[in-house]
mmCIF file of C-alpha atoms in Angstrom:
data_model
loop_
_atom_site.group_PDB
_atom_site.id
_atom_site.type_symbol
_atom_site.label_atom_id
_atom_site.label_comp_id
_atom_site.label_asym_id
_atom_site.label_seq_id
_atom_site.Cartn_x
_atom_site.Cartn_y
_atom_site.Cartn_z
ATOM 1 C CA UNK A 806 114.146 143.010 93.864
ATOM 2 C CA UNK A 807 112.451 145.286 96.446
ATOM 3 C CA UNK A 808 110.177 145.129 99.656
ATOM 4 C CA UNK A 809 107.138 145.567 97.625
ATOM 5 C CA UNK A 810 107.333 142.089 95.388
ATOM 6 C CA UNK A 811 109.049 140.022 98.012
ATOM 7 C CA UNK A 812 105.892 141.311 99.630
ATOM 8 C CA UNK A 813 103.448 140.383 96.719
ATOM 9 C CA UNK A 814 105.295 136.591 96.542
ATOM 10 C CA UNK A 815 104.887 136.214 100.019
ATOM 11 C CA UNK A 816 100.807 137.136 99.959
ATOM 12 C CA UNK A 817 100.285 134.926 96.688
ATOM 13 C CA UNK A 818 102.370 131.721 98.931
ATOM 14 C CA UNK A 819 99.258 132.042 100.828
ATOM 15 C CA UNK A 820 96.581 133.604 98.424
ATOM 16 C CA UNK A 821 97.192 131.122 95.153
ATOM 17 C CA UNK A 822 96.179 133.992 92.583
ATOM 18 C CA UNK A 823 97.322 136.888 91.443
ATOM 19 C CA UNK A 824 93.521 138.150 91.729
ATOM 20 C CA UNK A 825 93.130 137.955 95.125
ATOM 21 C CA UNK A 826 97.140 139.354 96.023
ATOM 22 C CA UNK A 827 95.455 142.226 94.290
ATOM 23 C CA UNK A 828 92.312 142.344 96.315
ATOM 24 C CA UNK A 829 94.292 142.160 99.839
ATOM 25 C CA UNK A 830 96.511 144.762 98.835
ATOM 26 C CA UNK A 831 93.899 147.009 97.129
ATOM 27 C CA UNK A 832 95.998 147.440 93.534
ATOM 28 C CA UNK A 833 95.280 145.854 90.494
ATOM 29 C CA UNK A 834 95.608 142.422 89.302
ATOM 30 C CA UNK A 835 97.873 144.552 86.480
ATOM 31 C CA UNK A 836 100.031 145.660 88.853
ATOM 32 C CA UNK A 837 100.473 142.750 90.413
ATOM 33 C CA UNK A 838 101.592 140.928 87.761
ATOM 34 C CA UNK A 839 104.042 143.372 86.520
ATOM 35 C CA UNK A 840 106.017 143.399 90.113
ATOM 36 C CA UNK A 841 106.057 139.444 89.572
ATOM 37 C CA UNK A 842 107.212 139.767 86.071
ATOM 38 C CA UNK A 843 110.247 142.895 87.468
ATOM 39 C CA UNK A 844 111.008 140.129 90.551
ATOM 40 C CA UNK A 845 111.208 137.476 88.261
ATOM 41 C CA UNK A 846 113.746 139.424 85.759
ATOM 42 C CA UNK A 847 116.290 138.973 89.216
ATOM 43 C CA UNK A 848 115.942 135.331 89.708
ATOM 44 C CA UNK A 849 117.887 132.769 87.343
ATOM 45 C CA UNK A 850 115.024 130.441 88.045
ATOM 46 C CA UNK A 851 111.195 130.120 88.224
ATOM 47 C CA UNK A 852 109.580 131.549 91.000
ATOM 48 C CA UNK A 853 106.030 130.358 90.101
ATOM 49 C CA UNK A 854 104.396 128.053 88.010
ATOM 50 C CA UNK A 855 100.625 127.253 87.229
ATOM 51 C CA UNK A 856 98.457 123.706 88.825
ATOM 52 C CA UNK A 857 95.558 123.635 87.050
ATOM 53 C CA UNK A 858 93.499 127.337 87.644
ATOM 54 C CA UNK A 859 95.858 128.375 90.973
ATOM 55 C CA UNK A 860 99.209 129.930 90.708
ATOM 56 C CA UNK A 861 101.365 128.538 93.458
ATOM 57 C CA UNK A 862 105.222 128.779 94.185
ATOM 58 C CA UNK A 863 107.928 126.547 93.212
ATOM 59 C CA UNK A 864 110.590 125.359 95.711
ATOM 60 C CA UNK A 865 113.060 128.634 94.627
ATOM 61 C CA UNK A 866 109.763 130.471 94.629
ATOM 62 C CA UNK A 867 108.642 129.519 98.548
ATOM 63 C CA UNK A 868 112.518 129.509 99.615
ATOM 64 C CA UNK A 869 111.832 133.263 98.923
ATOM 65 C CA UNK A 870 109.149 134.170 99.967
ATOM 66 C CA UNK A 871 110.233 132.295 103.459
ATOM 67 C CA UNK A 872 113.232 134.877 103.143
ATOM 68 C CA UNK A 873 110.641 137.577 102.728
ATOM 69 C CA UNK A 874 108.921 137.210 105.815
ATOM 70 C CA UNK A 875 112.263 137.857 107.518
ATOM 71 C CA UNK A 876 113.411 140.700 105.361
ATOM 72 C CA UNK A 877 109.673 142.122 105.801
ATOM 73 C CA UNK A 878 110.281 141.527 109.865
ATOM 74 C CA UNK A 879 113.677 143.283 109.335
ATOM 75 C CA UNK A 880 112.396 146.694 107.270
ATOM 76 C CA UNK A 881 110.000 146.960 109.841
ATOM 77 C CA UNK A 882 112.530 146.827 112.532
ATOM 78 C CA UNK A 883 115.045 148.833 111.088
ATOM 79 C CA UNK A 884 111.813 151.723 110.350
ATOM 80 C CA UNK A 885 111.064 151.568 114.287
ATOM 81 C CA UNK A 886 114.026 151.800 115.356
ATOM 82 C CA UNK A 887 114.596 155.312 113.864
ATOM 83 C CA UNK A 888 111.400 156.678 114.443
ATOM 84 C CA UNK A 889 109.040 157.079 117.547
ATOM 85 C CA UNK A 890 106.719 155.106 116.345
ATOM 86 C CA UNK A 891 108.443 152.064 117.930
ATOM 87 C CA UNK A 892 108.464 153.385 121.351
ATOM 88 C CA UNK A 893 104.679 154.703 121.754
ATOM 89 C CA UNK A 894 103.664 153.498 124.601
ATOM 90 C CA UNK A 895 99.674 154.754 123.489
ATOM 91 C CA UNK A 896 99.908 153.996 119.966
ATOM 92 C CA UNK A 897 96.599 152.202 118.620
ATOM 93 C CA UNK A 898 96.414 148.357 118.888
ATOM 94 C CA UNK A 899 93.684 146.622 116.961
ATOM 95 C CA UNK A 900 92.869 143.257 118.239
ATOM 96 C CA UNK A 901 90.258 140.782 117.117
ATOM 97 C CA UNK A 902 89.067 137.868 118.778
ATOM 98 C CA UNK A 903 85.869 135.429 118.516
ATOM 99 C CA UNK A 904 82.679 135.727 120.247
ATOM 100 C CA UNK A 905 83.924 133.556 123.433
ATOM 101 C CA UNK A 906 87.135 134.959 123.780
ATOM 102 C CA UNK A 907 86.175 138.460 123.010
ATOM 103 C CA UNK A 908 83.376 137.953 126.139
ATOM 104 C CA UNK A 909 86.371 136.934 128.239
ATOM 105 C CA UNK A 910 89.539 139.032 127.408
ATOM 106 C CA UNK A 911 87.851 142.564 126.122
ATOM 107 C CA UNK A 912 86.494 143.327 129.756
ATOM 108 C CA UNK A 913 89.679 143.086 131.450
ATOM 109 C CA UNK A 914 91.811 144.678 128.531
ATOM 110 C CA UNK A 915 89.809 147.848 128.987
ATOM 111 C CA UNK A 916 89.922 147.836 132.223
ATOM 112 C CA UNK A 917 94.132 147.299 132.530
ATOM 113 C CA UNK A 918 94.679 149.301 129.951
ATOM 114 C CA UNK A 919 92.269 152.565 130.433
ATOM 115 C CA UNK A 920 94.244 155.649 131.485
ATOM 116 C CA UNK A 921 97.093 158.159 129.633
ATOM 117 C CA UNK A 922 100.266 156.475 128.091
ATOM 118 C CA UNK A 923 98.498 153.158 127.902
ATOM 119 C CA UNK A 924 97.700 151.269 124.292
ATOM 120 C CA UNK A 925 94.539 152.760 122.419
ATOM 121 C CA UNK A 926 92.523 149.611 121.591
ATOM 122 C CA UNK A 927 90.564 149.372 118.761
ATOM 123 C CA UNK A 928 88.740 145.750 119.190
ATOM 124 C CA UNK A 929 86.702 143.673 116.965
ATOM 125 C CA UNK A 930 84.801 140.430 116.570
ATOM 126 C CA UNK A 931 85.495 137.910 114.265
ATOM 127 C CA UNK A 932 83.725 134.661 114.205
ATOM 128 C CA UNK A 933 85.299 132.534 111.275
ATOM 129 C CA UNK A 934 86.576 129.029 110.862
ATOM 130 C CA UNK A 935 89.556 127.900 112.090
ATOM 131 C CA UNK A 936 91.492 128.259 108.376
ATOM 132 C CA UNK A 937 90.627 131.942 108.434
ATOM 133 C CA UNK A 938 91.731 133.263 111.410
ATOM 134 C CA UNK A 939 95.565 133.237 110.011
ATOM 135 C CA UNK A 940 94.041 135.646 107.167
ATOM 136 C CA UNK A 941 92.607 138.225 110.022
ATOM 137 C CA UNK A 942 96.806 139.179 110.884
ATOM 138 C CA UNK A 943 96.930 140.965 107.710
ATOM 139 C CA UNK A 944 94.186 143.673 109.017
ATOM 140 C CA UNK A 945 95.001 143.242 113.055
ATOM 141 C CA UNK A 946 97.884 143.403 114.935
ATOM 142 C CA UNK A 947 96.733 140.631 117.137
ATOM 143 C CA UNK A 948 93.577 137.856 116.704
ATOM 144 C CA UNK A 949 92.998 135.880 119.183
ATOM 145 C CA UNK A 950 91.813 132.567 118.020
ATOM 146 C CA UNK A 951 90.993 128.879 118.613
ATOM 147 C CA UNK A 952 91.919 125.161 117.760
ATOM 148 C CA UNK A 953 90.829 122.001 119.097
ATOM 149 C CA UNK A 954 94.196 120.113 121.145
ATOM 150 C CA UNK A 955 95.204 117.918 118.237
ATOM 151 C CA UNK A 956 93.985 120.530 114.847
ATOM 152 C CA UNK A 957 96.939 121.296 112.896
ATOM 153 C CA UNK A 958 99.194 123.792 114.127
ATOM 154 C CA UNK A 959 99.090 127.403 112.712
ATOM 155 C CA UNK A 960 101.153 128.311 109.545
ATOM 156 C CA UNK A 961 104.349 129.510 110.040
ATOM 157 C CA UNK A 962 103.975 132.842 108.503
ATOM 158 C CA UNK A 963 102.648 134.084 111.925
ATOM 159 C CA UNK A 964 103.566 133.877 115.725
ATOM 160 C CA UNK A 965 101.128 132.090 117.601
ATOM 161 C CA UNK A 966 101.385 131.766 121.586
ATOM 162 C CA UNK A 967 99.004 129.913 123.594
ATOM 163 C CA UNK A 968 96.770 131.707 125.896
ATOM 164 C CA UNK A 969 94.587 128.775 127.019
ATOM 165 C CA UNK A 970 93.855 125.199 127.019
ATOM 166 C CA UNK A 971 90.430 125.098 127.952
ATOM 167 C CA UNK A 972 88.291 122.161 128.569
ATOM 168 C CA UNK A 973 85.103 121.533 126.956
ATOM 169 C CA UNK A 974 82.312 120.474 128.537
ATOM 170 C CA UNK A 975 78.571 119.106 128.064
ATOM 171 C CA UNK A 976 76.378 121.598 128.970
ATOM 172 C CA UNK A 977 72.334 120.195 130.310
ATOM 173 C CA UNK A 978 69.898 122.230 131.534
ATOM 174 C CA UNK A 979 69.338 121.778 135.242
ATOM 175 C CA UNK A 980 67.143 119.073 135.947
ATOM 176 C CA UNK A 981 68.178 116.689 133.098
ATOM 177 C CA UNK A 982 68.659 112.924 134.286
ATOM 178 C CA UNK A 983 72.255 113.197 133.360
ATOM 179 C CA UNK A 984 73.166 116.160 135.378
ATOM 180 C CA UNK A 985 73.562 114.072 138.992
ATOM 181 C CA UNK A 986 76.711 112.325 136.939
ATOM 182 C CA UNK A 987 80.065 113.791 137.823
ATOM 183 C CA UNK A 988 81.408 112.949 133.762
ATOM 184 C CA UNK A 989 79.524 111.844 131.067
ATOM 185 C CA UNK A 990 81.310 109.330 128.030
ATOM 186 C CA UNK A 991 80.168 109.265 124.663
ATOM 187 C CA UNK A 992 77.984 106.342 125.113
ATOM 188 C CA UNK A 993 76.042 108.506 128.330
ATOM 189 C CA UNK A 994 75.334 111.634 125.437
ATOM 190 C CA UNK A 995 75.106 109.820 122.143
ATOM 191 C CA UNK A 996 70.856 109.175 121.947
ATOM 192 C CA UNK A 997 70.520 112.963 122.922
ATOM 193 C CA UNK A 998 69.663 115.896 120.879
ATOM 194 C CA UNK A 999 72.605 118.156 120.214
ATOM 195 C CA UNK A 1000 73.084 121.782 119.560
ATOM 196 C CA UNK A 1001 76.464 122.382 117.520
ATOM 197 C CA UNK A 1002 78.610 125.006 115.769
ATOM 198 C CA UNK A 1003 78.287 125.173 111.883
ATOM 199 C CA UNK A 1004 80.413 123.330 109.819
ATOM 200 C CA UNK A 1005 83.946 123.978 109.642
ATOM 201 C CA UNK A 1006 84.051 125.790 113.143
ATOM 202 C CA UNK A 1007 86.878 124.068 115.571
ATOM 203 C CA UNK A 1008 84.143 122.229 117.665
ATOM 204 C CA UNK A 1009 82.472 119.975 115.078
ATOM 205 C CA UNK A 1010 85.658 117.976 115.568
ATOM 206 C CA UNK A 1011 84.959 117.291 118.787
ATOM 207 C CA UNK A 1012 81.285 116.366 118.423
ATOM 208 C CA UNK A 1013 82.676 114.060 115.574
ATOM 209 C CA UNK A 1014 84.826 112.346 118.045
ATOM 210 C CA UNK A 1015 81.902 111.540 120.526
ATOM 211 C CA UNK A 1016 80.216 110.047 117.553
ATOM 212 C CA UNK A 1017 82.963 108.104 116.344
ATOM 213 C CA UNK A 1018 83.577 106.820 120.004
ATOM 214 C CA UNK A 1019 79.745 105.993 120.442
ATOM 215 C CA UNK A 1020 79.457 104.109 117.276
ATOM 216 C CA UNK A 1021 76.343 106.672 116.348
ATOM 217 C CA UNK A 1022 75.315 109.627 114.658
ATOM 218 C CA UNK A 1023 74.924 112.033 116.805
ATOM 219 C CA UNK A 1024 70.950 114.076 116.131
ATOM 220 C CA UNK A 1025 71.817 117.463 115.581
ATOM 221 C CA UNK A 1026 68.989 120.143 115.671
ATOM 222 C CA UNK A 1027 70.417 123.111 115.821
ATOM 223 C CA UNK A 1028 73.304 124.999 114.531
ATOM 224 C CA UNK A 1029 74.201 128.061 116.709
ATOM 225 C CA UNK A 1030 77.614 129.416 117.542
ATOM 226 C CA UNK A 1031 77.444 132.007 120.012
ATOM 227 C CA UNK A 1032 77.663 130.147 123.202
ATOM 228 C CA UNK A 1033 75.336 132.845 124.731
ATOM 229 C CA UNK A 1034 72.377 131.570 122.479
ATOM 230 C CA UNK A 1035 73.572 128.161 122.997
ATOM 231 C CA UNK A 1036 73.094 128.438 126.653
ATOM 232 C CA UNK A 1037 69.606 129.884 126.249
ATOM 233 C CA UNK A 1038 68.922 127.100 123.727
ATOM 234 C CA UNK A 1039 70.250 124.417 126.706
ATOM 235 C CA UNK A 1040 68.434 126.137 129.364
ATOM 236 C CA UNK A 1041 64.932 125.866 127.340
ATOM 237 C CA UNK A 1042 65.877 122.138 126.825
ATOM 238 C CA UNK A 1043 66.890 122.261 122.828
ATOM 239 C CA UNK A 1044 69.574 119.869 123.660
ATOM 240 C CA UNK A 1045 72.846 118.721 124.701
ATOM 241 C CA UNK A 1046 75.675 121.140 123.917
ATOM 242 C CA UNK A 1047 79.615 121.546 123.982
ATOM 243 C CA UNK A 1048 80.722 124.207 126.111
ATOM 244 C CA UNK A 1049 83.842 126.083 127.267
ATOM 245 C CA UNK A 1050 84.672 125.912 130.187
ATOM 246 C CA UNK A 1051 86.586 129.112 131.215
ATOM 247 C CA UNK A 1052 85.556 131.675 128.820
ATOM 248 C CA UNK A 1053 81.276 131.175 128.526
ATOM 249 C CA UNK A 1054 79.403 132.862 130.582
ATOM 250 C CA UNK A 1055 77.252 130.811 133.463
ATOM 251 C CA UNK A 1056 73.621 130.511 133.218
ATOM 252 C CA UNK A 1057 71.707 129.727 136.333
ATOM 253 C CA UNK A 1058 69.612 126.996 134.044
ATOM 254 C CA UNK A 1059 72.449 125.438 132.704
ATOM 255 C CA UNK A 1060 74.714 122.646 134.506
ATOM 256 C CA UNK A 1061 78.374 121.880 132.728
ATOM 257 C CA UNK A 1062 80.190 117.877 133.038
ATOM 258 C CA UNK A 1063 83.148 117.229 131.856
ATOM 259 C CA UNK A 1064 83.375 114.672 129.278
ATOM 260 C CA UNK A 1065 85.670 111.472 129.346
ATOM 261 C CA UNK A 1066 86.828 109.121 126.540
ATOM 262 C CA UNK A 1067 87.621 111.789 123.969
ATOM 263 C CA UNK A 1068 90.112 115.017 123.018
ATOM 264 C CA UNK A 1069 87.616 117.615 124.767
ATOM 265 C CA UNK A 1070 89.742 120.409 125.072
ATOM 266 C CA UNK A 1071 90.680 123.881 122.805
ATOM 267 C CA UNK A 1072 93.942 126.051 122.676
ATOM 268 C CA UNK A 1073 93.123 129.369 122.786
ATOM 269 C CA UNK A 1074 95.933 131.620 121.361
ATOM 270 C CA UNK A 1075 97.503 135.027 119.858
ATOM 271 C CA UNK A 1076 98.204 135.197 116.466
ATOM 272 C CA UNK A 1077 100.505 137.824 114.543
ATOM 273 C CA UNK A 1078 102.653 138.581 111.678
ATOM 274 C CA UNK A 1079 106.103 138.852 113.110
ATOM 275 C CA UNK A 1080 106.768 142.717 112.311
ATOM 276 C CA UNK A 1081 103.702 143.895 114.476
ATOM 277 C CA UNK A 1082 105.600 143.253 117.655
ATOM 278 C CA UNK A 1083 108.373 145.124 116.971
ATOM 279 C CA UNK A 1084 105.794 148.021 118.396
ATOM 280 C CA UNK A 1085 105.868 148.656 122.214
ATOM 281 C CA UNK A 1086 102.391 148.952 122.373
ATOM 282 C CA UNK A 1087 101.617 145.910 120.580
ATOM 283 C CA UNK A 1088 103.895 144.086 123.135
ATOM 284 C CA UNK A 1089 102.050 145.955 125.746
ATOM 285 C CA UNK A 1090 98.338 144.198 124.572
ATOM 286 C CA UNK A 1091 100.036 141.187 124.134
ATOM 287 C CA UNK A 1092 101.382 141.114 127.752
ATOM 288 C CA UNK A 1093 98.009 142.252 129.295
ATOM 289 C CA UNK A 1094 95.883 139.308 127.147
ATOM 290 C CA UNK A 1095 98.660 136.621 128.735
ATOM 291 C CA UNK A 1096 97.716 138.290 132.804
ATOM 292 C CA UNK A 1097 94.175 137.938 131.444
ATOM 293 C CA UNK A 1098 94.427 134.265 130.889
ATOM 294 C CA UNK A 1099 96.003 133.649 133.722
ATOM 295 C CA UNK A 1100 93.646 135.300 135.594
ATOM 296 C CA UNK A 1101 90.747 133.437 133.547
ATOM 297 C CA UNK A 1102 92.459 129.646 134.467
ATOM 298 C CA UNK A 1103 93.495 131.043 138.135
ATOM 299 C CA UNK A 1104 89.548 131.221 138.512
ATOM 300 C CA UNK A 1105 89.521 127.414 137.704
ATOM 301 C CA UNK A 1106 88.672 125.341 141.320
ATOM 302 C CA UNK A 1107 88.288 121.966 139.148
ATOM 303 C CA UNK A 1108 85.666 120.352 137.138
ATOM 304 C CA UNK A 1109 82.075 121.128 137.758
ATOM 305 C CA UNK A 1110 80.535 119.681 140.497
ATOM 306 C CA UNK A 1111 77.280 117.605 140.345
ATOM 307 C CA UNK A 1112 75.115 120.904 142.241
ATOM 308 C CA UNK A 1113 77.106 124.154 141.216
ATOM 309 C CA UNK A 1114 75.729 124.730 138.406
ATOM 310 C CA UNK A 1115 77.912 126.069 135.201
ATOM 311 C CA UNK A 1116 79.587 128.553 138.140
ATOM 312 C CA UNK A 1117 82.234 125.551 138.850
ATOM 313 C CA UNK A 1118 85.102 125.543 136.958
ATOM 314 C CA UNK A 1119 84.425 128.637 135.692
#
């Protein structure tokens, strides 16, 4: 066996088809086969096996591919260690991050990091569901993504650390009868008109929740996820949203209260494939996004108060 098809069974683990091993690693489906087929010649026992249309591993099959992760993490290592490359302080980092977080941590990564033997950043925005955002490691070094407090944790075939646990709030536009409460329950928000994420996006969750806890379905009129739009969309009275606290930008028009009787609250983290931070300037990004966040949260002077607008908290 070699790097290349521990490699290949360690993307179809997560892919499920030879087809789409191929399309990630820009070869044909051919060629992938064949390095399955030379892999398998190695290994006394099966290492995959078909369930109905979807090729997935079998227990020898994931045992290696678990193995390849580390030998993958190892290479890589080993490679660095000899070479430069390892020790570039300005090598290029490419990080990703959705719309929110990219509004928040971009700024002040530019900013820290501008000047000669500093990381070159090459930064991107990626607004996919919460499944995806594992998938992004393969083309980034780091993504910076998002989960509600009790989603599933992230797969083990990347590092994850947290960044932030950030409320979520109700956002009104000022003016609204409910903005003189200091919280609002499920009950208070229920027989409002709501403007939500699409389907599939970490926050539906959480509107779920406040309809579950209501008893009601909630009336959902529009579907927006950049929280930019969603705060115009508040602000012209479109409805009721949910709202970061931290990482959205104020409006003057909009008020934020914090909501009580349900799981309101996101993890924001780093993702990555182990071997990326075996660079120095991938550790370097990484260490600059962590002072970010705790420079974001250190902003934080407690839930919003009844007149400060979505400024509080923030």
């Amino acid at each position: 066996m070699d790097e290349r098809q521990l490699r290949i069974l360690r993307e179809l683990g997560e892919l499920g088809s030879v087809t789409a091993v191929a399309e990630a690693l820009h070869v044909t489906p051919s060629a992938i086969s064949q390095q399955l087929r030379l892999l398998q010649r190695s290994i006394p026992v099966p290492l995959t096996e078909r369930a109905g249309r979807r090729v997935v591993l079998t227990d020898a099959g994931q045992a290696l591919a678990g193995a390849a992760i580390e030998v993958e993490t190892a290479l890589a290592r080993a490679r660095h260690a000899v070479t430069d490359f390892t020790e570039q302080p300005d090598g290029e980092v490419s990080v990703a991050a959705f719309h929110s977080a990219a509004s928040a941590f971009f700024p002040p990564l530019l900013r820290s990091l501008a000047g000669p033997g500093r990381p070159r950043l090459a930064l991107a925005d990626e607004d996919v569901t919460q499944d995806r955002f594992p998938v992004l490691t393969r083309d980034y070094d780091l993504v910076v993504a998002h989960r509600l407090d009790h989603a599933p944790p992230w797969p083990r075939t990347v590092i994850a650390g947290t960044l932030l646990r950030e409320p979520l709030d109700v956002a009104l536009p000022v003016g609204h009868p409910l903005a003189s409460n200091r919280q609002l329950s499920p009950r208070d928000v229920a027989d409002q008109p709501w403007i939500t994420v699409h389907d599939g996006f970490p926050l539906m969750a959480t509107i779920e929740a406040i309809a579950s806890v209501a008893n009601r379905r909630l009336d959902i009129v529009h579907r927006i996820n950049e929280f930019a739009v969603v705060a115009e969309a508040v602000a012209a009275g479109g409805g009721l949203a949910l709202m970061p606290r931290w990482t959205a930008r104020p409006h003057p028009d909009v008020v934020l209260r914090p909501l009580s009787g349900v799981q309101a609250r996101r993890h924001i983290d780093v993702l990555h494939r182990p071997e990326r931070a075996a660079r120095r300037a991938v550790r370097t990004v990484l260490a600059e996004l962590h002072r970010a966040a705790a420079a974001i949260q250190g902003r934080d002077t407690g839930a919003p108060q009844p007149d400060a607008g979505t400024s509080a908290g923030l």
